[in-house]
Amino acid sequence: MPTLKQNDTPSTAPRRSDEPIWWSLFSAGGVCVAMLVPAIALLVLLGIPLGLVSAEQLSYQRLHALVFHPLGLGVVLAVIVLPLFHAMHRIHHGLHDLKLAHGRLAKWLCYGSAVLLSAVALWLWLSGGNTSV
Amino acid sequence: MSRKPYQPPMPASWWLKHPAYRFYMLREATVLPLLFFIGCLLYGLYALGQGEASWRQYQAWLQQPWVLALNGLALLASLFHAWTFFVLFPQVMPLRLGSHTLPAWLMVSAQWAGVLLTVIALWWLLGGLDADA
């Protein structure tokens, strides 16, 4: 290895990376995807054709009461918001790996869409609880 | 000396060249069906907020073969993701009890037990016991 000259070293201090934020959200989302997504896919989205639940069990009254319960906000966070950040983190890195896109724009689009869709989920949850049965 | 260093070419198809790279890309790709799954949940949250007729329409939409197929894929992808995530945990964060480390197989099995518990808990929340009684 040749020795670096003095002017090869950057004059400014390195910028602090924001990667820990995105990686933490990715990781937390990964836990939620592993622990909660199988149950919801199995019982709510595929439950009737698989014969695991009846149509009555997925009735409007029951689901509305469950989802719009105050604790339902935690469910929205765990099964929509965090998995969104998990997915968009992998898409961001996948775009780079496949040489499709890299740089600031791709990063803004990826995490920006995760933020936007999370806001949509929160808005749907806040506005949907008022409908009368 | 300002000789340009040799940079080996890196084609976008680099990941096809080794089984480990293909495995990595397959794991990254688990987020594609996951995004569809999240879309289904957002649609469901919207339908639930709109009222009973809208929820029935959503339930019927879920039963279409292509939606079932994609959600089945999302379920398999989440299980595959869970497997890769659970195997990592004892390596990243080995748990020690006194002088000895908990064996990896025990930590991995405990996490799978967590998935099973989630399925049972959700089934119970959906009134699984009432329906059978």
PDB file of C-alpha atoms in Angstrom:
ATOM      1  CA  MET A   1       0.000   0.000   0.000  1.00  0.00           C
ATOM      2  CA  PRO A   2       1.418   3.390  -0.954  1.00  0.00           C
ATOM      3  CA  THR A   3       1.389   5.993   1.774  1.00  0.00           C
ATOM      4  CA  LEU A   4      -1.251   8.712   1.403  1.00  0.00           C
ATOM      5  CA  LYS A   5      -0.122  12.266   0.847  1.00  0.00           C
ATOM      6  CA  GLN A   6      -1.331  14.950   3.230  1.00  0.00           C
ATOM      7  CA  ASN A   7      -3.839  16.404   0.734  1.00  0.00           C
ATOM      8  CA  ASP A   8      -5.422  12.997   0.137  1.00  0.00           C
ATOM      9  CA  THR A   9      -7.108  13.119   3.504  1.00  0.00           C
ATOM     10  CA  PRO A  10     -10.425  14.957   3.563  1.00  0.00           C
ATOM     11  CA  SER A  11     -10.240  18.379   5.181  1.00  0.00           C
ATOM     12  CA  THR A  12     -13.730  18.286   6.694  1.00  0.00           C
ATOM     13  CA  ALA A  13     -14.934  15.993   9.418  1.00  0.00           C
ATOM     14  CA  PRO A  14     -16.904  13.022   8.040  1.00  0.00           C
ATOM     15  CA  ARG A  15     -20.651  13.559   8.001  1.00  0.00           C
ATOM     16  CA  ARG A  16     -22.487  11.542  10.603  1.00  0.00           C
ATOM     17  CA  SER A  17     -24.341   8.685   8.907  1.00  0.00           C
ATOM     18  CA  ASP A  18     -28.115   8.417   9.232  1.00  0.00           C
ATOM     19  CA  GLU A  19     -27.933   4.671   8.516  1.00  0.00           C
ATOM     20  CA  PRO A  20     -28.497   3.654  12.202  1.00  0.00           C
ATOM     21  CA  ILE A  21     -32.002   5.197  12.066  1.00  0.00           C
ATOM     22  CA  TRP A  22     -33.014   3.311   8.917  1.00  0.00           C
ATOM     23  CA  TRP A  23     -31.345   0.111  10.042  1.00  0.00           C
ATOM     24  CA  SER A  24     -33.120   0.205  13.432  1.00  0.00           C
ATOM     25  CA  LEU A  25     -36.496   0.653  11.720  1.00  0.00           C
ATOM     26  CA  PHE A  26     -35.577  -2.133   9.270  1.00  0.00           C
ATOM     27  CA  SER A  27     -34.600  -4.436  12.092  1.00  0.00           C
ATOM     28  CA  ALA A  28     -37.656  -3.696  14.241  1.00  0.00           C
ATOM     29  CA  GLY A  29     -39.799  -4.220  11.144  1.00  0.00           C
ATOM     30  CA  GLY A  30     -38.022  -7.514  10.510  1.00  0.00           C
ATOM     31  CA  VAL A  31     -39.012  -8.808  13.938  1.00  0.00           C
ATOM     32  CA  CYS A  32     -42.646  -7.771  13.342  1.00  0.00           C
ATOM     33  CA  VAL A  33     -42.711  -9.400   9.898  1.00  0.00           C
ATOM     34  CA  ALA A  34     -41.320 -12.651  11.309  1.00  0.00           C
ATOM     35  CA  MET A  35     -43.570 -12.757  14.382  1.00  0.00           C
ATOM     36  CA  LEU A  36     -46.884 -11.233  13.233  1.00  0.00           C
ATOM     37  CA  VAL A  37     -47.210 -11.460   9.445  1.00  0.00           C
ATOM     38  CA  PRO A  38     -47.609 -15.299   9.339  1.00  0.00           C
ATOM     39  CA  ALA A  39     -50.544 -15.135  11.787  1.00  0.00           C
ATOM     40  CA  ILE A  40     -52.360 -12.353   9.914  1.00  0.00           C
ATOM     41  CA  ALA A  41     -51.741 -13.861   6.473  1.00  0.00           C
ATOM     42  CA  LEU A  42     -52.808 -17.311   7.687  1.00  0.00           C
ATOM     43  CA  LEU A  43     -55.954 -16.302   9.580  1.00  0.00           C
ATOM     44  CA  VAL A  44     -57.211 -12.992   8.163  1.00  0.00           C
ATOM     45  CA  LEU A  45     -56.183 -12.983   4.497  1.00  0.00           C
ATOM     46  CA  LEU A  46     -56.181 -16.742   3.798  1.00  0.00           C
ATOM     47  CA  GLY A  47     -58.197 -18.012   6.758  1.00  0.00           C
ATOM     48  CA  ILE A  48     -61.540 -18.653   5.014  1.00  0.00           C
ATOM     49  CA  PRO A  49     -60.295 -20.663   1.992  1.00  0.00           C
ATOM     50  CA  LEU A  50     -57.902 -22.585   4.277  1.00  0.00           C
ATOM     51  CA  GLY A  51     -60.843 -23.415   6.545  1.00  0.00           C
ATOM     52  CA  LEU A  52     -59.105 -22.003   9.629  1.00  0.00           C
ATOM     53  CA  VAL A  53     -61.750 -19.364  10.385  1.00  0.00           C
ATOM     54  CA  SER A  54     -65.385 -18.854   9.406  1.00  0.00           C
ATOM     55  CA  ALA A  55     -66.801 -15.794   7.629  1.00  0.00           C
ATOM     56  CA  GLU A  56     -68.593 -14.976  10.878  1.00  0.00           C
ATOM     57  CA  GLN A  57     -65.241 -14.813  12.692  1.00  0.00           C
ATOM     58  CA  LEU A  58     -64.096 -12.123  10.250  1.00  0.00           C
ATOM     59  CA  SER A  59     -67.340 -10.176  10.563  1.00  0.00           C
ATOM     60  CA  TYR A  60     -67.366  -6.389  10.261  1.00  0.00           C
ATOM     61  CA  GLN A  61     -68.478  -5.925  13.897  1.00  0.00           C
ATOM     62  CA  ARG A  62     -65.679  -8.089  15.330  1.00  0.00           C
ATOM     63  CA  LEU A  63     -62.891  -6.718  13.150  1.00  0.00           C
ATOM     64  CA  HIS A  64     -64.010  -3.109  13.621  1.00  0.00           C
ATOM     65  CA  ALA A  65     -64.013  -3.536  17.397  1.00  0.00           C
ATOM     66  CA  LEU A  66     -60.576  -5.199  17.340  1.00  0.00           C
ATOM     67  CA  VAL A  67     -58.814  -2.856  14.903  1.00  0.00           C
ATOM     68  CA  PHE A  68     -60.214   0.430  16.204  1.00  0.00           C
ATOM     69  CA  HIS A  69     -59.650  -0.497  19.851  1.00  0.00           C
ATOM     70  CA  PRO A  70     -57.065   1.934  21.346  1.00  0.00           C
ATOM     71  CA  LEU A  71     -54.538  -0.932  21.326  1.00  0.00           C
ATOM     72  CA  GLY A  72     -55.217  -1.290  17.594  1.00  0.00           C
ATOM     73  CA  LEU A  73     -52.842   1.631  17.008  1.00  0.00           C
ATOM     74  CA  GLY A  74     -50.023  -0.635  18.193  1.00  0.00           C
ATOM     75  CA  VAL A  75     -51.172  -3.265  15.720  1.00  0.00           C
ATOM     76  CA  VAL A  76     -51.145  -0.724  12.875  1.00  0.00           C
ATOM     77  CA  LEU A  77     -47.625   0.245  13.926  1.00  0.00           C
ATOM     78  CA  ALA A  78     -46.423  -3.371  14.143  1.00  0.00           C
ATOM     79  CA  VAL A  79     -48.031  -4.810  11.002  1.00  0.00           C
ATOM     80  CA  ILE A  80     -48.092  -1.814   8.626  1.00  0.00           C
ATOM     81  CA  VAL A  81     -45.690   0.978   9.615  1.00  0.00           C
ATOM     82  CA  LEU A  82     -42.601  -0.966  10.747  1.00  0.00           C
ATOM     83  CA  PRO A  83     -42.900  -3.605   7.970  1.00  0.00           C
ATOM     84  CA  LEU A  84     -43.104  -0.697   5.474  1.00  0.00           C
ATOM     85  CA  PHE A  85     -39.748   0.630   6.673  1.00  0.00           C
ATOM     86  CA  HIS A  86     -38.389  -2.918   6.626  1.00  0.00           C
ATOM     87  CA  ALA A  87     -39.503  -3.425   3.015  1.00  0.00           C
ATOM     88  CA  MET A  88     -38.379  -0.056   1.714  1.00  0.00           C
ATOM     89  CA  HIS A  89     -34.952  -0.476   3.325  1.00  0.00           C
ATOM     90  CA  ARG A  90     -34.450  -3.749   1.446  1.00  0.00           C
ATOM     91  CA  ILE A  91     -35.808  -2.185  -1.772  1.00  0.00           C
ATOM     92  CA  HIS A  92     -33.386   0.719  -1.356  1.00  0.00           C
ATOM     93  CA  HIS A  93     -30.414  -1.612  -1.002  1.00  0.00           C
ATOM     94  CA  GLY A  94     -31.769  -3.965  -3.667  1.00  0.00           C
ATOM     95  CA  LEU A  95     -31.923  -1.127  -6.206  1.00  0.00           C
ATOM     96  CA  HIS A  96     -28.267  -0.450  -5.486  1.00  0.00           C
ATOM     97  CA  ASP A  97     -27.334  -4.155  -5.647  1.00  0.00           C
ATOM     98  CA  LEU A  98     -29.040  -4.564  -9.020  1.00  0.00           C
ATOM     99  CA  LYS A  99     -27.406  -1.342 -10.272  1.00  0.00           C
ATOM    100  CA  LEU A 100     -30.840   0.060 -11.013  1.00  0.00           C
ATOM    101  CA  ALA A 101     -30.538   3.198  -8.951  1.00  0.00           C
ATOM    102  CA  HIS A 102     -28.408   4.626  -6.218  1.00  0.00           C
ATOM    103  CA  GLY A 103     -27.802   7.952  -4.620  1.00  0.00           C
ATOM    104  CA  ARG A 104     -29.919  10.526  -2.935  1.00  0.00           C
ATOM    105  CA  LEU A 105     -33.029  10.382  -5.132  1.00  0.00           C
ATOM    106  CA  ALA A 106     -33.497   6.617  -4.741  1.00  0.00           C
ATOM    107  CA  LYS A 107     -33.055   6.941  -0.983  1.00  0.00           C
ATOM    108  CA  TRP A 108     -35.592   9.780  -0.743  1.00  0.00           C
ATOM    109  CA  LEU A 109     -38.099   7.881  -2.868  1.00  0.00           C
ATOM    110  CA  CYS A 110     -37.725   4.677  -0.826  1.00  0.00           C
ATOM    111  CA  TYR A 111     -37.898   6.086   2.691  1.00  0.00           C
ATOM    112  CA  GLY A 112     -40.234   8.869   1.543  1.00  0.00           C
ATOM    113  CA  SER A 113     -42.805   6.350   0.312  1.00  0.00           C
ATOM    114  CA  ALA A 114     -42.513   4.459   3.614  1.00  0.00           C
ATOM    115  CA  VAL A 115     -43.206   7.708   5.520  1.00  0.00           C
ATOM    116  CA  LEU A 116     -46.080   8.638   3.185  1.00  0.00           C
ATOM    117  CA  LEU A 117     -47.815   5.233   3.370  1.00  0.00           C
ATOM    118  CA  SER A 118     -47.335   5.192   7.163  1.00  0.00           C
ATOM    119  CA  ALA A 119     -49.088   8.560   7.337  1.00  0.00           C
ATOM    120  CA  VAL A 120     -51.918   7.129   5.206  1.00  0.00           C
ATOM    121  CA  ALA A 121     -52.222   4.153   7.587  1.00  0.00           C
ATOM    122  CA  LEU A 122     -52.329   6.409  10.663  1.00  0.00           C
ATOM    123  CA  TRP A 123     -54.892   8.689   9.010  1.00  0.00           C
ATOM    124  CA  LEU A 124     -57.084   5.710   8.048  1.00  0.00           C
ATOM    125  CA  TRP A 125     -56.918   4.405  11.587  1.00  0.00           C
ATOM    126  CA  LEU A 126     -57.703   7.788  13.177  1.00  0.00           C
ATOM    127  CA  SER A 127     -60.572   8.575  10.809  1.00  0.00           C
ATOM    128  CA  GLY A 128     -62.055   5.073  10.528  1.00  0.00           C
ATOM    129  CA  GLY A 129     -62.901   4.569  14.193  1.00  0.00           C
ATOM    130  CA  ASN A 130     -65.828   6.985  14.118  1.00  0.00           C
ATOM    131  CA  THR A 131     -68.048   5.059  11.714  1.00  0.00           C
ATOM    132  CA  SER A 132     -71.094   3.653  13.449  1.00  0.00           C
ATOM    133  CA  VAL A 133     -71.809  -0.061  13.233  1.00  0.00           C
TER     134      VAL A 133
ATOM    135  CA  MET B   1       1.535   9.115  -8.788  1.00  0.00           C
ATOM    136  CA  SER B   2      -1.975   9.508 -10.134  1.00  0.00           C
ATOM    137  CA  ARG B   3      -2.423   6.171 -11.819  1.00  0.00           C
ATOM    138  CA  LYS B   4      -6.059   5.137 -11.986  1.00  0.00           C
ATOM    139  CA  PRO B   5      -6.503   2.018  -9.859  1.00  0.00           C
ATOM    140  CA  TYR B   6      -7.887  -1.025 -11.620  1.00  0.00           C
ATOM    141  CA  GLN B   7     -11.586  -1.431 -10.929  1.00  0.00           C
ATOM    142  CA  PRO B   8     -12.918  -4.832 -11.891  1.00  0.00           C
ATOM    143  CA  PRO B   9     -16.214  -4.587 -13.787  1.00  0.00           C
ATOM    144  CA  MET B  10     -19.290  -5.475 -11.747  1.00  0.00           C
ATOM    145  CA  PRO B  11     -22.198  -6.485 -13.961  1.00  0.00           C
ATOM    146  CA  ALA B  12     -25.729  -6.144 -12.573  1.00  0.00           C
ATOM    147  CA  SER B  13     -26.023  -9.934 -12.809  1.00  0.00           C
ATOM    148  CA  TRP B  14     -23.233 -10.505 -10.228  1.00  0.00           C
ATOM    149  CA  TRP B  15     -25.635 -12.160  -7.795  1.00  0.00           C
ATOM    150  CA  LEU B  16     -26.394 -15.026 -10.203  1.00  0.00           C
ATOM    151  CA  LYS B  17     -22.825 -16.299  -9.950  1.00  0.00           C
ATOM    152  CA  HIS B  18     -22.813 -17.946  -6.539  1.00  0.00           C
ATOM    153  CA  PRO B  19     -25.445 -19.853  -4.515  1.00  0.00           C
ATOM    154  CA  ALA B  20     -24.814 -17.620  -1.485  1.00  0.00           C
ATOM    155  CA  TYR B  21     -25.469 -14.485  -3.567  1.00  0.00           C
ATOM    156  CA  ARG B  22     -28.659 -16.003  -4.982  1.00  0.00           C
ATOM    157  CA  PHE B  23     -29.798 -16.848  -1.458  1.00  0.00           C
ATOM    158  CA  TYR B  24     -29.103 -13.251  -0.397  1.00  0.00           C
ATOM    159  CA  MET B  25     -31.158 -11.905  -3.320  1.00  0.00           C
ATOM    160  CA  LEU B  26     -34.015 -14.318  -2.617  1.00  0.00           C
ATOM    161  CA  ARG B  27     -34.148 -13.059   0.953  1.00  0.00           C
ATOM    162  CA  GLU B  28     -34.123  -9.446  -0.259  1.00  0.00           C
ATOM    163  CA  ALA B  29     -36.973 -10.338  -2.635  1.00  0.00           C
ATOM    164  CA  THR B  30     -39.199 -11.477   0.253  1.00  0.00           C
ATOM    165  CA  VAL B  31     -40.226  -7.816   0.621  1.00  0.00           C
ATOM    166  CA  LEU B  32     -41.960  -7.775  -2.805  1.00  0.00           C
ATOM    167  CA  PRO B  33     -44.886 -10.027  -1.754  1.00  0.00           C
ATOM    168  CA  LEU B  34     -44.683  -8.307   1.658  1.00  0.00           C
ATOM    169  CA  LEU B  35     -45.457  -4.973  -0.024  1.00  0.00           C
ATOM    170  CA  PHE B  36     -48.542  -6.558  -1.608  1.00  0.00           C
ATOM    171  CA  PHE B  37     -49.545  -7.909   1.819  1.00  0.00           C
ATOM    172  CA  ILE B  38     -49.178  -4.410   3.350  1.00  0.00           C
ATOM    173  CA  GLY B  39     -51.258  -3.007   0.488  1.00  0.00           C
ATOM    174  CA  CYS B  40     -53.995  -5.535   1.340  1.00  0.00           C
ATOM    175  CA  LEU B  41     -53.923  -4.426   4.987  1.00  0.00           C
ATOM    176  CA  LEU B  42     -54.155  -0.742   3.994  1.00  0.00           C
ATOM    177  CA  TYR B  43     -57.105  -1.558   1.740  1.00  0.00           C
ATOM    178  CA  GLY B  44     -58.680  -3.533   4.592  1.00  0.00           C
ATOM    179  CA  LEU B  45     -58.171  -0.654   7.031  1.00  0.00           C
ATOM    180  CA  TYR B  46     -59.843   1.683   4.515  1.00  0.00           C
ATOM    181  CA  ALA B  47     -62.743  -0.735   3.929  1.00  0.00           C
ATOM    182  CA  LEU B  48     -63.260  -1.224   7.658  1.00  0.00           C
ATOM    183  CA  GLY B  49     -63.479   2.539   8.116  1.00  0.00           C
ATOM    184  CA  GLN B  50     -66.048   2.904   5.302  1.00  0.00           C
ATOM    185  CA  GLY B  51     -68.661   0.616   6.850  1.00  0.00           C
ATOM    186  CA  GLU B  52     -70.090  -2.873   6.664  1.00  0.00           C
ATOM    187  CA  ALA B  53     -70.922  -2.955   2.921  1.00  0.00           C
ATOM    188  CA  SER B  54     -67.386  -1.867   2.087  1.00  0.00           C
ATOM    189  CA  TRP B  55     -65.947  -4.552   4.398  1.00  0.00           C
ATOM    190  CA  ARG B  56     -68.019  -7.275   2.676  1.00  0.00           C
ATOM    191  CA  GLN B  57     -66.759  -6.044  -0.686  1.00  0.00           C
ATOM    192  CA  TYR B  58     -63.184  -6.241   0.633  1.00  0.00           C
ATOM    193  CA  GLN B  59     -63.737  -9.812   1.892  1.00  0.00           C
ATOM    194  CA  ALA B  60     -64.995 -10.804  -1.561  1.00  0.00           C
ATOM    195  CA  TRP B  61     -62.015  -9.086  -3.214  1.00  0.00           C
ATOM    196  CA  LEU B  62     -59.666 -11.114  -0.963  1.00  0.00           C
ATOM    197  CA  GLN B  63     -61.128 -14.420  -2.239  1.00  0.00           C
ATOM    198  CA  GLN B  64     -60.031 -13.848  -5.848  1.00  0.00           C
ATOM    199  CA  PRO B  65     -57.512 -16.496  -6.939  1.00  0.00           C
ATOM    200  CA  TRP B  66     -54.749 -14.029  -7.868  1.00  0.00           C
ATOM    201  CA  VAL B  67     -55.071 -12.196  -4.520  1.00  0.00           C
ATOM    202  CA  LEU B  68     -55.016 -15.525  -2.637  1.00  0.00           C
ATOM    203  CA  ALA B  69     -51.967 -16.633  -4.639  1.00  0.00           C
ATOM    204  CA  LEU B  70     -50.023 -13.436  -3.892  1.00  0.00           C
ATOM    205  CA  ASN B  71     -50.960 -13.569  -0.210  1.00  0.00           C
ATOM    206  CA  GLY B  72     -49.938 -17.242  -0.096  1.00  0.00           C
ATOM    207  CA  LEU B  73     -46.602 -16.162  -1.538  1.00  0.00           C
ATOM    208  CA  ALA B  74     -46.387 -13.406   1.103  1.00  0.00           C
ATOM    209  CA  LEU B  75     -47.009 -16.022   3.817  1.00  0.00           C
ATOM    210  CA  LEU B  76     -44.229 -18.279   2.485  1.00  0.00           C
ATOM    211  CA  ALA B  77     -41.912 -15.270   2.096  1.00  0.00           C
ATOM    212  CA  SER B  78     -42.567 -14.174   5.690  1.00  0.00           C
ATOM    213  CA  LEU B  79     -41.781 -17.701   6.942  1.00  0.00           C
ATOM    214  CA  PHE B  80     -38.556 -17.778   4.897  1.00  0.00           C
ATOM    215  CA  HIS B  81     -37.622 -14.340   6.211  1.00  0.00           C
ATOM    216  CA  ALA B  82     -38.453 -15.488   9.751  1.00  0.00           C
ATOM    217  CA  TRP B  83     -36.172 -18.502   9.382  1.00  0.00           C
ATOM    218  CA  THR B  84     -33.192 -16.355   8.258  1.00  0.00           C
ATOM    219  CA  PHE B  85     -33.939 -13.813  11.015  1.00  0.00           C
ATOM    220  CA  PHE B  86     -34.297 -16.393  13.804  1.00  0.00           C
ATOM    221  CA  VAL B  87     -31.053 -18.153  12.900  1.00  0.00           C
ATOM    222  CA  LEU B  88     -29.215 -14.818  13.103  1.00  0.00           C
ATOM    223  CA  PHE B  89     -30.422 -13.924  16.595  1.00  0.00           C
ATOM    224  CA  PRO B  90     -28.253 -16.356  18.634  1.00  0.00           C
ATOM    225  CA  GLN B  91     -25.248 -15.275  16.552  1.00  0.00           C
ATOM    226  CA  VAL B  92     -25.824 -11.538  16.970  1.00  0.00           C
ATOM    227  CA  MET B  93     -26.982 -11.634  20.592  1.00  0.00           C
ATOM    228  CA  PRO B  94     -26.006 -14.846  22.388  1.00  0.00           C
ATOM    229  CA  LEU B  95     -27.805 -15.084  25.742  1.00  0.00           C
ATOM    230  CA  ARG B  96     -25.839 -16.225  28.748  1.00  0.00           C
ATOM    231  CA  LEU B  97     -27.246 -17.803  31.878  1.00  0.00           C
ATOM    232  CA  GLY B  98     -24.533 -17.656  34.497  1.00  0.00           C
ATOM    233  CA  SER B  99     -21.499 -19.327  32.971  1.00  0.00           C
ATOM    234  CA  HIS B 100     -23.022 -21.071  29.981  1.00  0.00           C
ATOM    235  CA  THR B 101     -24.540 -19.751  26.754  1.00  0.00           C
ATOM    236  CA  LEU B 102     -28.042 -20.795  25.747  1.00  0.00           C
ATOM    237  CA  PRO B 103     -27.744 -23.229  22.831  1.00  0.00           C
ATOM    238  CA  ALA B 104     -28.632 -21.743  19.426  1.00  0.00           C
ATOM    239  CA  TRP B 105     -31.278 -24.399  18.677  1.00  0.00           C
ATOM    240  CA  LEU B 106     -33.137 -23.437  21.851  1.00  0.00           C
ATOM    241  CA  MET B 107     -33.250 -19.752  20.915  1.00  0.00           C
ATOM    242  CA  VAL B 108     -34.371 -20.552  17.371  1.00  0.00           C
ATOM    243  CA  SER B 109     -37.099 -22.919  18.620  1.00  0.00           C
ATOM    244  CA  ALA B 110     -38.252 -20.341  21.167  1.00  0.00           C
ATOM    245  CA  GLN B 111     -38.750 -17.831  18.351  1.00  0.00           C
ATOM    246  CA  TRP B 112     -40.753 -20.349  16.288  1.00  0.00           C
ATOM    247  CA  ALA B 113     -42.826 -21.011  19.394  1.00  0.00           C
ATOM    248  CA  GLY B 114     -43.447 -17.252  19.466  1.00  0.00           C
ATOM    249  CA  VAL B 115     -44.830 -17.381  15.913  1.00  0.00           C
ATOM    250  CA  LEU B 116     -47.101 -20.285  16.837  1.00  0.00           C
ATOM    251  CA  LEU B 117     -48.293 -18.449  19.957  1.00  0.00           C
ATOM    252  CA  THR B 118     -49.128 -15.389  17.850  1.00  0.00           C
ATOM    253  CA  VAL B 119     -51.228 -17.528  15.511  1.00  0.00           C
ATOM    254  CA  ILE B 120     -53.076 -19.086  18.464  1.00  0.00           C
ATOM    255  CA  ALA B 121     -53.560 -15.703  20.167  1.00  0.00           C
ATOM    256  CA  LEU B 122     -55.010 -14.154  17.001  1.00  0.00           C
ATOM    257  CA  TRP B 123     -57.255 -17.185  16.474  1.00  0.00           C
ATOM    258  CA  TRP B 124     -58.504 -16.718  20.041  1.00  0.00           C
ATOM    259  CA  LEU B 125     -59.035 -12.962  19.457  1.00  0.00           C
ATOM    260  CA  LEU B 126     -61.100 -13.836  16.389  1.00  0.00           C
ATOM    261  CA  GLY B 127     -63.378 -15.888  18.618  1.00  0.00           C
ATOM    262  CA  GLY B 128     -61.990 -19.264  17.586  1.00  0.00           C
ATOM    263  CA  LEU B 129     -63.165 -20.852  20.832  1.00  0.00           C
ATOM    264  CA  ASP B 130     -66.716 -19.429  20.592  1.00  0.00           C
ATOM    265  CA  ALA B 131     -67.134 -20.733  17.062  1.00  0.00           C
ATOM    266  CA  ASP B 132     -66.193 -24.267  18.074  1.00  0.00           C
ATOM    267  CA  ALA B 133     -68.269 -24.327  21.244  1.00  0.00           C
TER     268      ALA B 133
END
